[in-house]
């Protein structure tokens, strides 16, 4: 009964039409049926007969009921029965549709949309205007007027409505609602997503306001599957990203996958995580090797389509611009002496490198500046560099002969070279030492130490209390090799060796690359002034967490702003340009993900969203009606005797069965043919317009197949005739093509097919069959030759030559002087220079010896055609040619390859001797 | 085309077989004339007597004995039978699938009569084809070959009187539902030339008893105006009366010229009517046939 009670009528007035049914009943009863038509020879005896009485409608009862049913269905269809219809609105005041379209509403947006449309339909039926108010609008709704929409406008508005990747803003709505006139009692429907976005009472105020201006109906869309976001991403340690994921409620256990996405949809890593029951936050480490870090675009939760489930990485995580101080000229002329060369080689595969003068480097907004072997820095440069480091730059310096100990301002440690002795004489060992450890505190920890690295010279730091904390790498004797110090946001790093191979072999090793990469990756990204001005949107996330081109509503965003969160106009995504991007993420900016708690007044109806859809029966009923009307037509035809229903049924059955068989057979047949060709080797011949030639070709090839089976290891199936225009020829190793002068010319597609066949190693034998003595005497070009010429013209062929003495086809199985068929002596042509791709194998053989005729035997194994000039010897040689031909097609230049035959024979001889000994 | 031809060729043998079977059952009851004379069938050997024509001598028999024998053939009276059947469209009628069409029945009678008559050595001609008088097997072959040919239009609903020779007997087969005056004209003309005849009227049971019910649009088969009958069962009695009057008139007319009238119900077994016809023929031919 719940089904019936869920049905309501959109247009109940039409149901009054049911009253007419008794009338229709009577009418059908009274109205005379359509007369049967009968042919009657004795008709003239009827002419003078009194014919006043009419037959009353004697429609059978079932037909009567059937027709009444038709009428009932018609009436019902017009009454528009609706299953699960939305309830009626209480009054005719405008419908105010409040739609939560914040980021969290993407989870079942289509259903929300359908729900909205249903309400609009309902409003349409009651003819009341509609106001739609999204809670996460694209632009500032305060400036826009609230419009009363009619149903079709409202529908198109809803079609365009999408979830937006920022939270609902009830504060804004609270102001907006003030615009509505207070005297009306609105019908209000609020599609509520039930997520607390703001941690304050604005939503509660909002609901109170709504209740005060009308009848509020809340559709609670709180979904059974939790909403998940990526709450936090940070660099944990080497090669790892630490990721924290949160969901809005934790009542059930749930398995999710997080994925690290690279460029162009490349998947860098994927990891399974499990939310346990009552667990709302989980965190994990995702391994992203440093080498891949630059490719990392985003981390996302699989199959979760909201903007919060995507975390975008920007420049902070990306390639750095590294500046190396060096002389470009020296770099070019004597690269192996220039420290910049070693650095450039170590860095430029991971980062962008710029080699320039210090002044230029400071200007050009770099993340890392490397100063190899620079001693004195000017006062001005010194201070500029300092500011730059404080803002987050990383300065890497290398020792060198001209490093002046006195100027240690921009070194992490003091060097023990204040006196001149230390200056000129860096300590030297007789025994070079290697690296002992990378300090646990340093970013270099974890790099594998290679004992092959030997340090011959270094500058030594002045011992101090904080030297140990500053040391990143120590040598075996305990002296520091790499030291580093933090200045505000930036770092100053010092290598106690040179950047070239003078003092050590470290710059020649992979370890050097690793060390530099680690240090460079510590940097913040490009240091630039763009932070000051707002960045333009570059690519933004939409409400479903997809990166799309920014819409016109997107606004430039100032990344220097405190508490920058995605909001209307400031969607999460990339801002900036292709070269420089900053990302704005939603997940880490969301303050809360807890269920929203609003106390609604008692009048407010709260509707749990159910997946049960409203179903409008009208169209179904009309279709049923149409079918029934057709049925009725046939029934009445049958009653009038116009058609025999049984016959019709049989006929249609037959037609259906036949068509099924036809289809089945056709497809089977076609497939079977191709399959057969693919499963076994078959010789093939081209079907001509002449049946006799076709049968000769068949019999000839059949006999040749038999001969092959007897004498060689080629065990081919029966020959197959092919329609060159239609069939797939790619399965056959060799195709015999008897030329007939009156053939149709080939289409471009066919020529392409033949060419492909030849290119891929097929062999076509053209036989003009015209080498008969008659033709030789007349010495005229036969029509066959002319036709062949026409075919060959369209094929892309190299020059043709007569088969040379030593051609492989003369010795691929038998040694042959002549290549006879039914006729002998005619010249046989092959490609002069077979292309490399086919290993020097000709893809075409042309002759006129009518080979198939010589091969052909009838079913009593007697030759069908005599050979000319004659003799069974010639026939035997024609078979030998056939064998050679097939061998040639199958093995190619295998025989020609036997240049080493002498040595092979020799080896065989030796073996024989050994065994005989 | 081919399908139709096949259908026809299938039809002819079946018709022939049926006709032959019926004819044989009838023929069995008919005795020979037991008189020697001119005929196809052997009657007896008789010793040669002076004056007998030499070509009558049966040399085989003569060679077997010392006497000279003559082979005598059974007597055959030369009588010409003209058979005509109505081939108009209305003959194609049958009221249900289980009943033969009137034309089929007419053809059946034609063929069966040809077989019977040819066995008794009569000359037979199928009216409307301008053929010669035929005898014996030839007649049967000819008729069975020609029976499904459409007889040319002008001879459709009445026989071609001009084709009928004076010393003939006429067998007219049809439904004779056309105006009785036309039939009378034919009979009168033939009768005036001293020709005797039998008229076999084939009627479908529906034509006699009008079993229709309800609202029916009646169409003629020969282009008559259609008639819409509101309630067929209400006119049944009137119709039956009308058709009865027609039949009675026809019979009266025929007997008045001392021709014979046979009414055939196409629902009945054909052999019943055929027996009836043969009986009439026997009577008709002055006791030449005896059952």
PDB file of N, CA and C in Angstrom, chain A residues 442-479:
ATOM      1  N   UNK A 442      71.503  17.298  10.417  1.00  0.00           N
ATOM      2  CA  UNK A 442      71.606  18.017   9.144  1.00  0.00           C
ATOM      3  C   UNK A 442      70.602  17.467   8.134  1.00  0.00           C
ATOM      4  N   UNK A 443      70.272  18.273   7.143  1.00  0.00           N
ATOM      5  CA  UNK A 443      69.372  17.781   6.083  1.00  0.00           C
ATOM      6  C   UNK A 443      70.028  16.706   5.228  1.00  0.00           C
ATOM      7  N   UNK A 444      71.339  16.526   5.412  1.00  0.00           N
ATOM      8  CA  UNK A 444      72.030  15.559   4.569  1.00  0.00           C
ATOM      9  C   UNK A 444      71.960  14.152   5.125  1.00  0.00           C
ATOM     10  N   UNK A 445      71.418  14.018   6.313  1.00  0.00           N
ATOM     11  CA  UNK A 445      71.406  12.715   6.949  1.00  0.00           C
ATOM     12  C   UNK A 445      70.670  11.714   6.079  1.00  0.00           C
ATOM     13  N   UNK A 446      71.276  10.565   5.944  1.00  0.00           N
ATOM     14  CA  UNK A 446      70.615   9.535   5.132  1.00  0.00           C
ATOM     15  C   UNK A 446      71.309   9.282   3.818  1.00  0.00           C
ATOM     16  N   UNK A 447      72.182  10.203   3.432  1.00  0.00           N
ATOM     17  CA  UNK A 447      72.907   9.956   2.180  1.00  0.00           C
ATOM     18  C   UNK A 447      73.948   8.875   2.429  1.00  0.00           C
ATOM     19  N   UNK A 448      74.053   7.968   1.498  1.00  0.00           N
ATOM     20  CA  UNK A 448      74.985   6.861   1.673  1.00  0.00           C
ATOM     21  C   UNK A 448      76.414   7.364   1.541  1.00  0.00           C
ATOM     22  N   UNK A 449      77.254   6.920   2.457  1.00  0.00           N
ATOM     23  CA  UNK A 449      78.642   7.392   2.417  1.00  0.00           C
ATOM     24  C   UNK A 449      79.472   6.452   1.562  1.00  0.00           C
ATOM     25  N   UNK A 450      80.133   7.036   0.617  1.00  0.00           N
ATOM     26  CA  UNK A 450      80.946   6.255  -0.300  1.00  0.00           C
ATOM     27  C   UNK A 450      82.408   6.388   0.117  1.00  0.00           C
ATOM     28  N   UNK A 451      83.017   5.261   0.441  1.00  0.00           N
ATOM     29  CA  UNK A 451      84.387   5.309   0.977  1.00  0.00           C
ATOM     30  C   UNK A 451      85.403   5.682  -0.105  1.00  0.00           C
ATOM     31  N   UNK A 452      84.970   5.684  -1.331  1.00  0.00           N
ATOM     32  CA  UNK A 452      85.895   6.054  -2.403  1.00  0.00           C
ATOM     33  C   UNK A 452      86.153   7.550  -2.460  1.00  0.00           C
ATOM     34  N   UNK A 453      85.282   8.304  -1.807  1.00  0.00           N
ATOM     35  CA  UNK A 453      85.450   9.755  -1.844  1.00  0.00           C
ATOM     36  C   UNK A 453      86.636  10.135  -0.960  1.00  0.00           C
ATOM     37  N   UNK A 454      87.569  10.786  -1.544  1.00  0.00           N
ATOM     38  CA  UNK A 454      88.776  11.135  -0.799  1.00  0.00           C
ATOM     39  C   UNK A 454      88.996  12.641  -0.842  1.00  0.00           C
ATOM     40  N   UNK A 455      89.263  13.195   0.338  1.00  0.00           N
ATOM     41  CA  UNK A 455      89.486  14.632   0.442  1.00  0.00           C
ATOM     42  C   UNK A 455      90.983  14.861   0.633  1.00  0.00           C
ATOM     43  N   UNK A 456      91.545  15.644  -0.277  1.00  0.00           N
ATOM     44  CA  UNK A 456      92.978  15.853  -0.188  1.00  0.00           C
ATOM     45  C   UNK A 456      93.324  17.157   0.548  1.00  0.00           C
ATOM     46  N   UNK A 457      92.463  18.116   0.390  1.00  0.00           N
ATOM     47  CA  UNK A 457      92.732  19.430   0.971  1.00  0.00           C
ATOM     48  C   UNK A 457      91.446  19.986   1.520  1.00  0.00           C
ATOM     49  N   UNK A 458      91.533  20.770   2.557  1.00  0.00           N
ATOM     50  CA  UNK A 458      90.339  21.454   3.030  1.00  0.00           C
ATOM     51  C   UNK A 458      90.761  22.684   3.827  1.00  0.00           C
ATOM     52  N   UNK A 459      89.810  23.536   4.074  1.00  0.00           N
ATOM     53  CA  UNK A 459      90.072  24.594   5.042  1.00  0.00           C
ATOM     54  C   UNK A 459      89.438  24.155   6.343  1.00  0.00           C
ATOM     55  N   UNK A 460      90.063  24.565   7.429  1.00  0.00           N
ATOM     56  CA  UNK A 460      89.623  24.045   8.712  1.00  0.00           C
ATOM     57  C   UNK A 460      88.923  25.121   9.513  1.00  0.00           C
ATOM     58  N   UNK A 461      87.880  24.710  10.179  1.00  0.00           N
ATOM     59  CA  UNK A 461      87.102  25.672  10.953  1.00  0.00           C
ATOM     60  C   UNK A 461      87.760  25.909  12.305  1.00  0.00           C
ATOM     61  N   UNK A 462      87.587  27.109  12.807  1.00  0.00           N
ATOM     62  CA  UNK A 462      88.055  27.443  14.157  1.00  0.00           C
ATOM     63  C   UNK A 462      87.154  26.698  15.119  1.00  0.00           C
ATOM     64  N   UNK A 463      87.722  25.960  16.030  1.00  0.00           N
ATOM     65  CA  UNK A 463      86.852  25.240  16.963  1.00  0.00           C
ATOM     66  C   UNK A 463      86.025  26.222  17.795  1.00  0.00           C
ATOM     67  N   UNK A 464      84.787  25.901  17.989  1.00  0.00           N
ATOM     68  CA  UNK A 464      83.931  26.727  18.837  1.00  0.00           C
ATOM     69  C   UNK A 464      82.851  25.834  19.420  1.00  0.00           C
ATOM     70  N   UNK A 465      82.118  26.401  20.377  1.00  0.00           N
ATOM     71  CA  UNK A 465      81.128  25.569  21.075  1.00  0.00           C
ATOM     72  C   UNK A 465      80.004  25.117  20.148  1.00  0.00           C
ATOM     73  N   UNK A 466      79.693  25.969  19.182  1.00  0.00           N
ATOM     74  CA  UNK A 466      78.557  25.605  18.343  1.00  0.00           C
ATOM     75  C   UNK A 466      78.996  24.959  17.035  1.00  0.00           C
ATOM     76  N   UNK A 467      80.263  24.653  16.951  1.00  0.00           N
ATOM     77  CA  UNK A 467      80.727  24.077  15.685  1.00  0.00           C
ATOM     78  C   UNK A 467      80.025  22.754  15.367  1.00  0.00           C
ATOM     79  N   UNK A 468      79.833  21.957  16.430  1.00  0.00           N
ATOM     80  CA  UNK A 468      79.226  20.647  16.200  1.00  0.00           C
ATOM     81  C   UNK A 468      77.807  20.785  15.660  1.00  0.00           C
ATOM     82  N   UNK A 469      77.071  21.738  16.233  1.00  0.00           N
ATOM     83  CA  UNK A 469      75.685  21.891  15.766  1.00  0.00           C
ATOM     84  C   UNK A 469      75.641  22.402  14.338  1.00  0.00           C
ATOM     85  N   UNK A 470      76.679  23.139  13.959  1.00  0.00           N
ATOM     86  CA  UNK A 470      76.675  23.675  12.599  1.00  0.00           C
ATOM     87  C   UNK A 470      77.216  22.672  11.580  1.00  0.00           C
ATOM     88  N   UNK A 471      77.888  21.650  12.082  1.00  0.00           N
ATOM     89  CA  UNK A 471      78.529  20.731  11.151  1.00  0.00           C
ATOM     90  C   UNK A 471      77.497  19.779  10.552  1.00  0.00           C
ATOM     91  N   UNK A 472      77.530  19.665   9.241  1.00  0.00           N
ATOM     92  CA  UNK A 472      76.611  18.744   8.559  1.00  0.00           C
ATOM     93  C   UNK A 472      77.308  17.458   8.138  1.00  0.00           C
ATOM     94  N   UNK A 473      78.598  17.622   7.797  1.00  0.00           N
ATOM     95  CA  UNK A 473      79.339  16.428   7.389  1.00  0.00           C
ATOM     96  C   UNK A 473      80.737  16.505   7.985  1.00  0.00           C
ATOM     97  N   UNK A 474      81.197  15.391   8.532  1.00  0.00           N
ATOM     98  CA  UNK A 474      82.533  15.366   9.106  1.00  0.00           C
ATOM     99  C   UNK A 474      83.393  14.361   8.389  1.00  0.00           C
ATOM    100  N   UNK A 475      84.707  14.669   8.425  1.00  0.00           N
ATOM    101  CA  UNK A 475      85.659  13.734   7.842  1.00  0.00           C
ATOM    102  C   UNK A 475      86.074  12.717   8.897  1.00  0.00           C
ATOM    103  N   UNK A 476      86.861  11.768   8.460  1.00  0.00           N
ATOM    104  CA  UNK A 476      87.252  10.697   9.387  1.00  0.00           C
ATOM    105  C   UNK A 476      88.061  11.211  10.567  1.00  0.00           C
ATOM    106  N   UNK A 477      88.773  12.316  10.351  1.00  0.00           N
ATOM    107  CA  UNK A 477      89.561  12.852  11.465  1.00  0.00           C
ATOM    108  C   UNK A 477      88.750  13.805  12.325  1.00  0.00           C
ATOM    109  N   UNK A 478      87.475  13.918  12.074  1.00  0.00           N
ATOM    110  CA  UNK A 478      86.613  14.728  12.929  1.00  0.00           C
ATOM    111  C   UNK A 478      86.470  16.178  12.483  1.00  0.00           C
ATOM    112  N   UNK A 479      87.201  16.590  11.503  1.00  0.00           N
ATOM    113  CA  UNK A 479      87.063  17.977  11.058  1.00  0.00           C
ATOM    114  C   UNK A 479      85.835  18.112  10.162  1.00  0.00           C
TER     115      UNK A 479
END
